[in-house]
């Protein structure tokens, strides 16, 4: 049987969360499989499913007869389902182990494990949803914040398409002028001067640039903000890390250099998703492993969106502190003067010249003093980072960003050509290239690559 | 025993090329025309070429057609347009001596061995019970049998002429209309459309005050339309340019109630790119003037065509309009302008090789397929002639791709998208025009024309020599390193370009905008004298190499879809996931490739994905295994 005809199954709720998990089965065998695995509550007799009826019963291993879980089952006959195929959904208890057992049972009876995004792919192929909706579905699923979800929903309504459409129209106007001057050479039809064409092309470049930038920042919405803890060894970075993440993750000892590689974890601070990165202390070292850790730390500090520069408030500022502060000078973030439970040896005034634009906060990871202020400051900065200077952020996924960047590059090349007296009909080649990429975003043009790219983005279970 | 292999109905530009191509490929051909005076007639502008059209004429020439040689022999004036723009859009245009043009074409037809021409009015297409074409029957009841028929009937099909409130059944130029054929096409269950076109008044040359107009001379060029032509004529005549005035526009506005275009008398759809003067004035009220070109129709004759002044207003209004134009104050109209409505096929009824899908053996070419223009017609005639012969011989049809020729774009557009107005070729319709230039049409197509048996041995040798010269010179320039001596440096500075670093080739130098092939002569010691049409191609290929590369990668990107064939047996109604509109359109157009399918309006990317999924999974066999597990 062809791959697209096979009956597929997957756990379609997030693993490890919620009291209930759903195992979804879609395809021509869905009902037959349900008949094999779904029994009455006693597990003795077969339990008939009725279209659209919710049935209570138990799931039984079809080979061993073993009771797997009790469940509610819903049957949705084709074409009135998400995939427009026969679909059965089993609502089971939410634990990973139980859900996996149910899934295994279903697979034993003839379904195969769905590939990432396969349900959505089938829904798309069945004409149930269109391309941009399909992509928005991915984004809705992946959204880590409410703002991200809002943006993804806006995409479902066509926010990105609208803005791309405006740029596309602008390029089309340019092309119309160029084409008209070519096809009607001896008619005085009032074509734009090359200088004006160049300007318009440059306008499109800046609009695309803006879109790329806001699209980039929308990735922050979706993926969260990364915050790196920087500082020389034993200033209490790991303690701060634990205080922020709220669990004992990094090993905390008194021995400097205990954290030898980069540790990171997701946490939510004041509702903002943040990837918190703890690093090896930044110091000169001969220990090879620690040295690698320090290099990784520098790299992390470089790549992170925000930095918390940690200083030991109980000791005078040393050269290593100053080096570290200099290194993160241009980054936005906070200077955290830790260990304020001990006697202070650090004057705020002496820190100011090294802090850049960063606020200086005193705290104690040990007692929890000042941690709330730190969290608030980080959340504020993260929100600023997310919204940036963009008034109208749009949600763009990697594929769309790449297309936007390609379109921008092509428009840049056309503007460059026009300003260098290259004939407009040649500059038009780059404009058509830009159009091609813009159409890839709105789904106006079909290419197999596009489809492949899109479907590899889908996540499992929906 | 059949009378002929192929019958061509209509002797216009499409009919002539169709008949000649088929006869030259060895088929026996009968060309039926309404009269010798309509052979290769130019009932509208007496001119050929221009952007998009010049490229088509060159392609016709490369494939062994006649139009290029015929115009080279019969032009009054020739110009190269768009020279201020890139080489892709340089386009020849010629004013024809239309009498000379027709006379030469008649001779060519006459001289063709396998070709007979008869004057006759075809009233009936004979179709067998199985729906296969059998031949034609004339108004007089005479039957000609042939397994293939090419319809190239132009605007004669159900033609109706409008001048003011006067309208009558007619073909162009006062020729009779053909009314029977329309009925026949309907009986064959073919979908028809009604289009409209128009033409300008003709005036007497002696009545023009030329001093109030601007002269437009021809150009001296190293080539003509045909690749066999190596220069331009010395005896070119002048054309003239003048403009409408505010008074002209006032007259038009005052008489709009008499314009059939505005009274609703004309329902057919006209071409947007070729509007009547009344449309121009009404749609662009801010324009203070519109151009009027004075184009002589023949070298010796008295008739001058008024390009840009197409109208169907009543004769007395036409007279007023003409007299309001500087230079035409006393002009005498010898033939009024008129609008003409005609029937044509909805071109999605025909296949990419121009055969009517519902009637095997019946081919169509030219205005009947919804196009406008002599060049568009001629190219279709050529392709229909070729494909009729290939069909008789049981061979694969000859179809040109969009990345191969303007002709490929033209036919693909027609049969894939159809057209809502008379279709005229424009360079903007062509995605890959930098690689589809008039200067390289022979390099693109002569091999194909030769393989079809349309390009004679002698011509092919000439072509091979030119191709070799181009290749050799390209290779030489790319590998010849520019010397770094003082004299060379001085020369480069003189021609306004930077001195070279080490290892710069002459080819590299040529890619600089300010450097021309000619300007490098002094430092190119090994250069041998080559024909200008050779160095032209060489220079373009080197100078625009960067853009050509971009275009090539654009072409490659689409090839995956273009080369993916859709089996003829496909049944769209069985494909899961197609929208109803897509299903209908795909069934109607019956595309050959996924690329063509994707171009059909109303077929979305989602439909294409569904189609890909269907084709890839071999799910034509799906039907059998569905329904086996549906029971609850």
PDB file of C-alpha atoms in Angstrom, chain B residues 139-394:
ATOM      1  CA  UNK B 139     -20.062  26.303 -50.848  1.00  0.00           C
ATOM      2  CA  UNK B 140     -20.410  24.892 -54.366  1.00  0.00           C
ATOM      3  CA  UNK B 141     -20.654  21.389 -52.917  1.00  0.00           C
ATOM      4  CA  UNK B 142     -17.210  20.270 -53.947  1.00  0.00           C
ATOM      5  CA  UNK B 143     -15.629  17.782 -51.544  1.00  0.00           C
ATOM      6  CA  UNK B 144     -11.915  17.548 -50.789  1.00  0.00           C
ATOM      7  CA  UNK B 145     -10.781  14.643 -48.660  1.00  0.00           C
ATOM      8  CA  UNK B 146      -7.763  14.656 -46.345  1.00  0.00           C
ATOM      9  CA  UNK B 147      -6.923  13.019 -43.004  1.00  0.00           C
ATOM     10  CA  UNK B 148      -5.849  16.360 -41.564  1.00  0.00           C
ATOM     11  CA  UNK B 149      -7.313  19.843 -41.950  1.00  0.00           C
ATOM     12  CA  UNK B 150      -5.760  23.064 -40.718  1.00  0.00           C
ATOM     13  CA  UNK B 151      -8.186  25.930 -40.090  1.00  0.00           C
ATOM     14  CA  UNK B 152      -6.524  29.318 -40.466  1.00  0.00           C
ATOM     15  CA  UNK B 153      -9.564  31.441 -41.147  1.00  0.00           C
ATOM     16  CA  UNK B 154      -8.518  34.703 -39.474  1.00  0.00           C
ATOM     17  CA  UNK B 155     -11.200  37.252 -38.682  1.00  0.00           C
ATOM     18  CA  UNK B 156     -13.455  35.975 -41.416  1.00  0.00           C
ATOM     19  CA  UNK B 157     -15.273  33.609 -39.068  1.00  0.00           C
ATOM     20  CA  UNK B 158     -18.669  35.188 -38.510  1.00  0.00           C
ATOM     21  CA  UNK B 159     -17.056  38.539 -39.242  1.00  0.00           C
ATOM     22  CA  UNK B 160     -19.103  41.699 -38.714  1.00  0.00           C
ATOM     23  CA  UNK B 161     -17.840  45.170 -39.545  1.00  0.00           C
ATOM     24  CA  UNK B 162     -18.889  48.333 -37.667  1.00  0.00           C
ATOM     25  CA  UNK B 163     -18.565  51.916 -38.865  1.00  0.00           C
ATOM     26  CA  UNK B 164     -20.683  54.268 -36.794  1.00  0.00           C
ATOM     27  CA  UNK B 165     -24.236  52.961 -36.758  1.00  0.00           C
ATOM     28  CA  UNK B 166     -23.600  50.947 -39.885  1.00  0.00           C
ATOM     29  CA  UNK B 167     -22.786  47.305 -39.453  1.00  0.00           C
ATOM     30  CA  UNK B 168     -22.726  44.435 -41.893  1.00  0.00           C
ATOM     31  CA  UNK B 169     -21.490  40.897 -42.222  1.00  0.00           C
ATOM     32  CA  UNK B 170     -18.000  40.984 -43.696  1.00  0.00           C
ATOM     33  CA  UNK B 171     -14.444  39.824 -43.461  1.00  0.00           C
ATOM     34  CA  UNK B 172     -11.637  42.378 -43.359  1.00  0.00           C
ATOM     35  CA  UNK B 173     -10.920  44.513 -46.413  1.00  0.00           C
ATOM     36  CA  UNK B 174     -14.402  44.043 -47.804  1.00  0.00           C
ATOM     37  CA  UNK B 175     -13.909  40.308 -48.241  1.00  0.00           C
ATOM     38  CA  UNK B 176     -16.957  38.137 -47.553  1.00  0.00           C
ATOM     39  CA  UNK B 177     -17.325  36.695 -44.055  1.00  0.00           C
ATOM     40  CA  UNK B 178     -17.501  32.986 -43.451  1.00  0.00           C
ATOM     41  CA  UNK B 179     -20.685  32.198 -41.565  1.00  0.00           C
ATOM     42  CA  UNK B 180     -21.072  28.478 -42.149  1.00  0.00           C
ATOM     43  CA  UNK B 181     -17.906  27.496 -40.335  1.00  0.00           C
ATOM     44  CA  UNK B 182     -18.998  29.038 -37.069  1.00  0.00           C
ATOM     45  CA  UNK B 183     -22.035  26.808 -37.060  1.00  0.00           C
ATOM     46  CA  UNK B 184     -19.901  23.778 -37.827  1.00  0.00           C
ATOM     47  CA  UNK B 185     -17.552  24.502 -34.926  1.00  0.00           C
ATOM     48  CA  UNK B 186     -20.564  24.805 -32.647  1.00  0.00           C
ATOM     49  CA  UNK B 187     -21.904  21.516 -33.934  1.00  0.00           C
ATOM     50  CA  UNK B 188     -18.577  19.945 -33.048  1.00  0.00           C
ATOM     51  CA  UNK B 189     -19.304  21.063 -29.458  1.00  0.00           C
ATOM     52  CA  UNK B 190     -16.385  23.484 -29.432  1.00  0.00           C
ATOM     53  CA  UNK B 191     -16.542  26.492 -27.170  1.00  0.00           C
ATOM     54  CA  UNK B 192     -16.353  29.782 -29.062  1.00  0.00           C
ATOM     55  CA  UNK B 193     -15.621  33.351 -28.048  1.00  0.00           C
ATOM     56  CA  UNK B 194     -16.357  36.602 -29.837  1.00  0.00           C
ATOM     57  CA  UNK B 195     -13.488  39.044 -30.152  1.00  0.00           C
ATOM     58  CA  UNK B 196     -13.180  42.463 -31.656  1.00  0.00           C
ATOM     59  CA  UNK B 197     -10.386  44.312 -33.303  1.00  0.00           C
ATOM     60  CA  UNK B 198     -10.206  47.511 -35.266  1.00  0.00           C
ATOM     61  CA  UNK B 199      -8.262  49.415 -37.833  1.00  0.00           C
ATOM     62  CA  UNK B 200      -7.504  53.004 -38.799  1.00  0.00           C
ATOM     63  CA  UNK B 201      -8.605  55.129 -41.725  1.00  0.00           C
ATOM     64  CA  UNK B 202      -6.350  55.181 -44.790  1.00  0.00           C
ATOM     65  CA  UNK B 203      -5.679  58.489 -46.458  1.00  0.00           C
ATOM     66  CA  UNK B 204      -4.315  59.669 -49.798  1.00  0.00           C
ATOM     67  CA  UNK B 205      -0.614  60.477 -49.734  1.00  0.00           C
ATOM     68  CA  UNK B 206      -1.001  63.528 -51.991  1.00  0.00           C
ATOM     69  CA  UNK B 207      -3.376  65.156 -49.514  1.00  0.00           C
ATOM     70  CA  UNK B 208      -0.892  65.211 -46.590  1.00  0.00           C
ATOM     71  CA  UNK B 209       0.921  68.425 -45.544  1.00  0.00           C
ATOM     72  CA  UNK B 210       4.171  66.698 -44.621  1.00  0.00           C
ATOM     73  CA  UNK B 211       5.822  69.890 -43.365  1.00  0.00           C
ATOM     74  CA  UNK B 212       3.546  69.757 -40.308  1.00  0.00           C
ATOM     75  CA  UNK B 213       4.832  66.286 -39.365  1.00  0.00           C
ATOM     76  CA  UNK B 214       8.069  64.793 -38.126  1.00  0.00           C
ATOM     77  CA  UNK B 215      10.134  62.502 -40.333  1.00  0.00           C
ATOM     78  CA  UNK B 216      10.938  58.994 -39.186  1.00  0.00           C
ATOM     79  CA  UNK B 217      13.763  57.508 -41.236  1.00  0.00           C
ATOM     80  CA  UNK B 218      14.796  53.858 -41.321  1.00  0.00           C
ATOM     81  CA  UNK B 219      18.053  52.419 -39.990  1.00  0.00           C
ATOM     82  CA  UNK B 220      21.132  51.043 -41.692  1.00  0.00           C
ATOM     83  CA  UNK B 221      21.825  47.690 -40.044  1.00  0.00           C
ATOM     84  CA  UNK B 222      24.182  44.757 -40.600  1.00  0.00           C
ATOM     85  CA  UNK B 223      21.315  42.263 -40.606  1.00  0.00           C
ATOM     86  CA  UNK B 224      17.702  41.771 -41.597  1.00  0.00           C
ATOM     87  CA  UNK B 225      14.942  39.551 -40.249  1.00  0.00           C
ATOM     88  CA  UNK B 226      16.197  36.366 -41.884  1.00  0.00           C
ATOM     89  CA  UNK B 227      19.536  34.921 -40.844  1.00  0.00           C
ATOM     90  CA  UNK B 228      20.175  34.697 -44.585  1.00  0.00           C
ATOM     91  CA  UNK B 229      20.073  38.485 -44.885  1.00  0.00           C
ATOM     92  CA  UNK B 230      23.253  40.398 -44.132  1.00  0.00           C
ATOM     93  CA  UNK B 231      22.370  44.056 -44.408  1.00  0.00           C
ATOM     94  CA  UNK B 232      19.602  46.554 -45.034  1.00  0.00           C
ATOM     95  CA  UNK B 233      18.259  48.043 -48.226  1.00  0.00           C
ATOM     96  CA  UNK B 234      19.497  51.407 -49.393  1.00  0.00           C
ATOM     97  CA  UNK B 235      16.174  52.531 -50.837  1.00  0.00           C
ATOM     98  CA  UNK B 236      14.186  52.887 -47.621  1.00  0.00           C
ATOM     99  CA  UNK B 237      11.278  55.321 -47.489  1.00  0.00           C
ATOM    100  CA  UNK B 238      10.292  57.721 -44.735  1.00  0.00           C
ATOM    101  CA  UNK B 239       7.462  57.407 -42.288  1.00  0.00           C
ATOM    102  CA  UNK B 240       6.052  60.426 -40.447  1.00  0.00           C
ATOM    103  CA  UNK B 241       4.862  61.214 -36.958  1.00  0.00           C
ATOM    104  CA  UNK B 242       2.184  63.668 -35.901  1.00  0.00           C
ATOM    105  CA  UNK B 243      -0.128  64.073 -32.918  1.00  0.00           C
ATOM    106  CA  UNK B 244      -3.803  64.433 -32.124  1.00  0.00           C
ATOM    107  CA  UNK B 245      -4.878  67.795 -30.675  1.00  0.00           C
ATOM    108  CA  UNK B 246      -7.302  68.988 -28.050  1.00  0.00           C
ATOM    109  CA  UNK B 247      -9.705  69.615 -30.897  1.00  0.00           C
ATOM    110  CA  UNK B 248      -9.456  65.961 -31.931  1.00  0.00           C
ATOM    111  CA  UNK B 249     -10.382  64.914 -28.423  1.00  0.00           C
ATOM    112  CA  UNK B 250     -13.311  67.341 -28.299  1.00  0.00           C
ATOM    113  CA  UNK B 251     -14.690  65.942 -31.545  1.00  0.00           C
ATOM    114  CA  UNK B 252     -14.445  62.411 -30.194  1.00  0.00           C
ATOM    115  CA  UNK B 253     -16.154  63.318 -26.933  1.00  0.00           C
ATOM    116  CA  UNK B 254     -18.934  65.126 -28.787  1.00  0.00           C
ATOM    117  CA  UNK B 255     -19.579  62.136 -31.026  1.00  0.00           C
ATOM    118  CA  UNK B 256     -19.253  59.357 -28.514  1.00  0.00           C
ATOM    119  CA  UNK B 257     -22.935  58.512 -28.823  1.00  0.00           C
ATOM    120  CA  UNK B 258     -22.222  57.397 -32.365  1.00  0.00           C
ATOM    121  CA  UNK B 259     -19.357  55.091 -31.395  1.00  0.00           C
ATOM    122  CA  UNK B 260     -20.438  51.446 -31.552  1.00  0.00           C
ATOM    123  CA  UNK B 261     -17.872  50.701 -28.832  1.00  0.00           C
ATOM    124  CA  UNK B 262     -19.806  52.955 -26.479  1.00  0.00           C
ATOM    125  CA  UNK B 263     -23.355  52.379 -27.672  1.00  0.00           C
ATOM    126  CA  UNK B 264     -23.139  48.690 -26.854  1.00  0.00           C
ATOM    127  CA  UNK B 265     -23.436  47.586 -30.469  1.00  0.00           C
ATOM    128  CA  UNK B 266     -20.060  45.826 -30.177  1.00  0.00           C
ATOM    129  CA  UNK B 267     -20.035  43.086 -27.592  1.00  0.00           C
ATOM    130  CA  UNK B 268     -16.812  41.325 -28.578  1.00  0.00           C
ATOM    131  CA  UNK B 269     -13.760  41.918 -26.476  1.00  0.00           C
ATOM    132  CA  UNK B 270     -11.010  44.057 -27.939  1.00  0.00           C
ATOM    133  CA  UNK B 271      -7.298  44.089 -27.240  1.00  0.00           C
ATOM    134  CA  UNK B 272      -6.202  46.426 -24.426  1.00  0.00           C
ATOM    135  CA  UNK B 273      -2.799  47.012 -26.020  1.00  0.00           C
ATOM    136  CA  UNK B 274      -4.297  48.294 -29.251  1.00  0.00           C
ATOM    137  CA  UNK B 275      -7.176  50.566 -28.220  1.00  0.00           C
ATOM    138  CA  UNK B 276      -9.232  52.695 -30.559  1.00  0.00           C
ATOM    139  CA  UNK B 277      -8.660  56.444 -30.421  1.00  0.00           C
ATOM    140  CA  UNK B 278     -12.045  56.880 -28.769  1.00  0.00           C
ATOM    141  CA  UNK B 279     -10.987  54.489 -25.999  1.00  0.00           C
ATOM    142  CA  UNK B 280      -7.649  56.262 -25.562  1.00  0.00           C
ATOM    143  CA  UNK B 281      -9.299  59.668 -25.262  1.00  0.00           C
ATOM    144  CA  UNK B 282     -11.946  58.469 -22.832  1.00  0.00           C
ATOM    145  CA  UNK B 283      -9.690  56.332 -20.640  1.00  0.00           C
ATOM    146  CA  UNK B 284      -6.805  58.797 -20.442  1.00  0.00           C
ATOM    147  CA  UNK B 285      -8.522  62.185 -20.229  1.00  0.00           C
ATOM    148  CA  UNK B 286      -5.334  63.839 -18.918  1.00  0.00           C
ATOM    149  CA  UNK B 287      -3.333  63.125 -22.037  1.00  0.00           C
ATOM    150  CA  UNK B 288      -3.134  66.208 -24.207  1.00  0.00           C
ATOM    151  CA  UNK B 289      -2.161  64.367 -27.335  1.00  0.00           C
ATOM    152  CA  UNK B 290      -1.729  60.911 -28.805  1.00  0.00           C
ATOM    153  CA  UNK B 291       0.727  59.851 -31.456  1.00  0.00           C
ATOM    154  CA  UNK B 292      -0.363  59.288 -35.053  1.00  0.00           C
ATOM    155  CA  UNK B 293       2.046  57.459 -37.368  1.00  0.00           C
ATOM    156  CA  UNK B 294       1.812  57.990 -41.104  1.00  0.00           C
ATOM    157  CA  UNK B 295       2.811  54.694 -42.697  1.00  0.00           C
ATOM    158  CA  UNK B 296       2.791  54.259 -46.479  1.00  0.00           C
ATOM    159  CA  UNK B 297       1.211  50.933 -47.462  1.00  0.00           C
ATOM    160  CA  UNK B 298       3.242  50.489 -50.617  1.00  0.00           C
ATOM    161  CA  UNK B 299       6.259  52.003 -52.306  1.00  0.00           C
ATOM    162  CA  UNK B 300       4.499  53.343 -55.366  1.00  0.00           C
ATOM    163  CA  UNK B 301       0.909  53.614 -54.208  1.00  0.00           C
ATOM    164  CA  UNK B 302      -1.073  56.475 -52.801  1.00  0.00           C
ATOM    165  CA  UNK B 303      -2.431  54.914 -49.637  1.00  0.00           C
ATOM    166  CA  UNK B 304      -1.101  55.894 -46.213  1.00  0.00           C
ATOM    167  CA  UNK B 305      -2.099  54.077 -43.009  1.00  0.00           C
ATOM    168  CA  UNK B 306      -2.764  56.198 -39.887  1.00  0.00           C
ATOM    169  CA  UNK B 307      -1.189  54.173 -37.085  1.00  0.00           C
ATOM    170  CA  UNK B 308      -2.689  54.978 -33.683  1.00  0.00           C
ATOM    171  CA  UNK B 309      -5.985  56.277 -35.019  1.00  0.00           C
ATOM    172  CA  UNK B 310      -8.003  53.089 -35.033  1.00  0.00           C
ATOM    173  CA  UNK B 311     -11.698  53.984 -34.861  1.00  0.00           C
ATOM    174  CA  UNK B 312     -15.195  52.800 -35.647  1.00  0.00           C
ATOM    175  CA  UNK B 313     -16.876  56.218 -35.503  1.00  0.00           C
ATOM    176  CA  UNK B 314     -19.037  57.233 -38.471  1.00  0.00           C
ATOM    177  CA  UNK B 315     -17.250  58.317 -41.632  1.00  0.00           C
ATOM    178  CA  UNK B 316     -18.041  62.039 -41.303  1.00  0.00           C
ATOM    179  CA  UNK B 317     -16.709  62.046 -37.727  1.00  0.00           C
ATOM    180  CA  UNK B 318     -13.608  60.211 -38.897  1.00  0.00           C
ATOM    181  CA  UNK B 319     -13.105  62.955 -41.447  1.00  0.00           C
ATOM    182  CA  UNK B 320     -13.392  65.640 -38.743  1.00  0.00           C
ATOM    183  CA  UNK B 321     -10.960  63.771 -36.503  1.00  0.00           C
ATOM    184  CA  UNK B 322      -8.398  63.355 -39.254  1.00  0.00           C
ATOM    185  CA  UNK B 323      -8.622  67.010 -40.214  1.00  0.00           C
ATOM    186  CA  UNK B 324      -7.943  68.106 -36.641  1.00  0.00           C
ATOM    187  CA  UNK B 325      -4.482  66.502 -36.750  1.00  0.00           C
ATOM    188  CA  UNK B 326      -1.520  68.666 -37.891  1.00  0.00           C
ATOM    189  CA  UNK B 327      -0.405  67.611 -41.363  1.00  0.00           C
ATOM    190  CA  UNK B 328      -3.780  66.037 -42.102  1.00  0.00           C
ATOM    191  CA  UNK B 329      -5.763  69.281 -42.359  1.00  0.00           C
ATOM    192  CA  UNK B 330      -6.733  68.506 -45.949  1.00  0.00           C
ATOM    193  CA  UNK B 331      -6.325  64.746 -45.859  1.00  0.00           C
ATOM    194  CA  UNK B 332      -8.657  62.678 -47.950  1.00  0.00           C
ATOM    195  CA  UNK B 333      -9.869  59.415 -46.435  1.00  0.00           C
ATOM    196  CA  UNK B 334      -9.724  56.705 -49.071  1.00  0.00           C
ATOM    197  CA  UNK B 335     -10.885  53.958 -46.744  1.00  0.00           C
ATOM    198  CA  UNK B 336     -12.523  54.525 -43.354  1.00  0.00           C
ATOM    199  CA  UNK B 337     -11.448  52.849 -40.146  1.00  0.00           C
ATOM    200  CA  UNK B 338     -13.730  50.166 -38.795  1.00  0.00           C
ATOM    201  CA  UNK B 339     -14.154  47.692 -35.980  1.00  0.00           C
ATOM    202  CA  UNK B 340     -14.586  44.036 -36.758  1.00  0.00           C
ATOM    203  CA  UNK B 341     -16.090  41.358 -34.565  1.00  0.00           C
ATOM    204  CA  UNK B 342     -15.331  37.730 -35.222  1.00  0.00           C
ATOM    205  CA  UNK B 343     -15.673  34.287 -33.742  1.00  0.00           C
ATOM    206  CA  UNK B 344     -12.748  32.321 -32.467  1.00  0.00           C
ATOM    207  CA  UNK B 345     -12.157  29.145 -30.535  1.00  0.00           C
ATOM    208  CA  UNK B 346     -11.593  29.223 -26.820  1.00  0.00           C
ATOM    209  CA  UNK B 347      -7.988  28.115 -27.186  1.00  0.00           C
ATOM    210  CA  UNK B 348      -8.071  25.684 -24.280  1.00  0.00           C
ATOM    211  CA  UNK B 349      -9.981  23.526 -26.788  1.00  0.00           C
ATOM    212  CA  UNK B 350      -6.699  22.843 -28.532  1.00  0.00           C
ATOM    213  CA  UNK B 351      -3.645  20.833 -27.612  1.00  0.00           C
ATOM    214  CA  UNK B 352      -0.073  22.152 -27.295  1.00  0.00           C
ATOM    215  CA  UNK B 353       0.493  20.901 -30.865  1.00  0.00           C
ATOM    216  CA  UNK B 354      -2.555  22.886 -32.036  1.00  0.00           C
ATOM    217  CA  UNK B 355      -4.858  19.964 -32.704  1.00  0.00           C
ATOM    218  CA  UNK B 356      -8.463  20.407 -31.628  1.00  0.00           C
ATOM    219  CA  UNK B 357      -8.798  17.975 -28.732  1.00  0.00           C
ATOM    220  CA  UNK B 358     -12.328  16.877 -29.576  1.00  0.00           C
ATOM    221  CA  UNK B 359     -11.707  16.426 -33.300  1.00  0.00           C
ATOM    222  CA  UNK B 360      -8.594  14.382 -34.113  1.00  0.00           C
ATOM    223  CA  UNK B 361      -6.948  15.557 -37.313  1.00  0.00           C
ATOM    224  CA  UNK B 362      -8.350  19.088 -37.109  1.00  0.00           C
ATOM    225  CA  UNK B 363      -5.685  21.709 -36.443  1.00  0.00           C
ATOM    226  CA  UNK B 364      -6.169  25.439 -35.957  1.00  0.00           C
ATOM    227  CA  UNK B 365      -3.791  28.369 -36.300  1.00  0.00           C
ATOM    228  CA  UNK B 366      -3.889  32.140 -36.061  1.00  0.00           C
ATOM    229  CA  UNK B 367      -6.754  34.405 -35.157  1.00  0.00           C
ATOM    230  CA  UNK B 368      -9.153  31.472 -34.856  1.00  0.00           C
ATOM    231  CA  UNK B 369      -7.124  30.547 -31.755  1.00  0.00           C
ATOM    232  CA  UNK B 370      -7.740  33.927 -30.183  1.00  0.00           C
ATOM    233  CA  UNK B 371      -4.500  35.642 -31.155  1.00  0.00           C
ATOM    234  CA  UNK B 372      -3.934  38.926 -32.905  1.00  0.00           C
ATOM    235  CA  UNK B 373      -1.050  39.821 -35.163  1.00  0.00           C
ATOM    236  CA  UNK B 374       0.556  38.545 -38.347  1.00  0.00           C
ATOM    237  CA  UNK B 375       3.609  37.110 -36.591  1.00  0.00           C
ATOM    238  CA  UNK B 376       1.591  35.263 -33.957  1.00  0.00           C
ATOM    239  CA  UNK B 377      -0.525  33.798 -36.752  1.00  0.00           C
ATOM    240  CA  UNK B 378       2.435  32.808 -38.919  1.00  0.00           C
ATOM    241  CA  UNK B 379       4.198  31.005 -36.080  1.00  0.00           C
ATOM    242  CA  UNK B 380       1.097  28.983 -35.264  1.00  0.00           C
ATOM    243  CA  UNK B 381       0.650  28.163 -38.921  1.00  0.00           C
ATOM    244  CA  UNK B 382       4.180  26.833 -39.037  1.00  0.00           C
ATOM    245  CA  UNK B 383       3.664  24.739 -35.897  1.00  0.00           C
ATOM    246  CA  UNK B 384       0.284  23.428 -37.106  1.00  0.00           C
ATOM    247  CA  UNK B 385       1.776  22.488 -40.480  1.00  0.00           C
ATOM    248  CA  UNK B 386       4.638  20.644 -38.806  1.00  0.00           C
ATOM    249  CA  UNK B 387       2.380  18.823 -36.372  1.00  0.00           C
ATOM    250  CA  UNK B 388      -0.162  17.822 -39.002  1.00  0.00           C
ATOM    251  CA  UNK B 389       2.640  16.100 -40.911  1.00  0.00           C
ATOM    252  CA  UNK B 390       4.050  14.483 -37.766  1.00  0.00           C
ATOM    253  CA  UNK B 391       0.607  13.144 -36.967  1.00  0.00           C
ATOM    254  CA  UNK B 392       0.245  11.651 -40.445  1.00  0.00           C
ATOM    255  CA  UNK B 393       3.579   9.944 -39.922  1.00  0.00           C
ATOM    256  CA  UNK B 394       2.651   8.707 -36.479  1.00  0.00           C
TER     257      UNK B 394
END
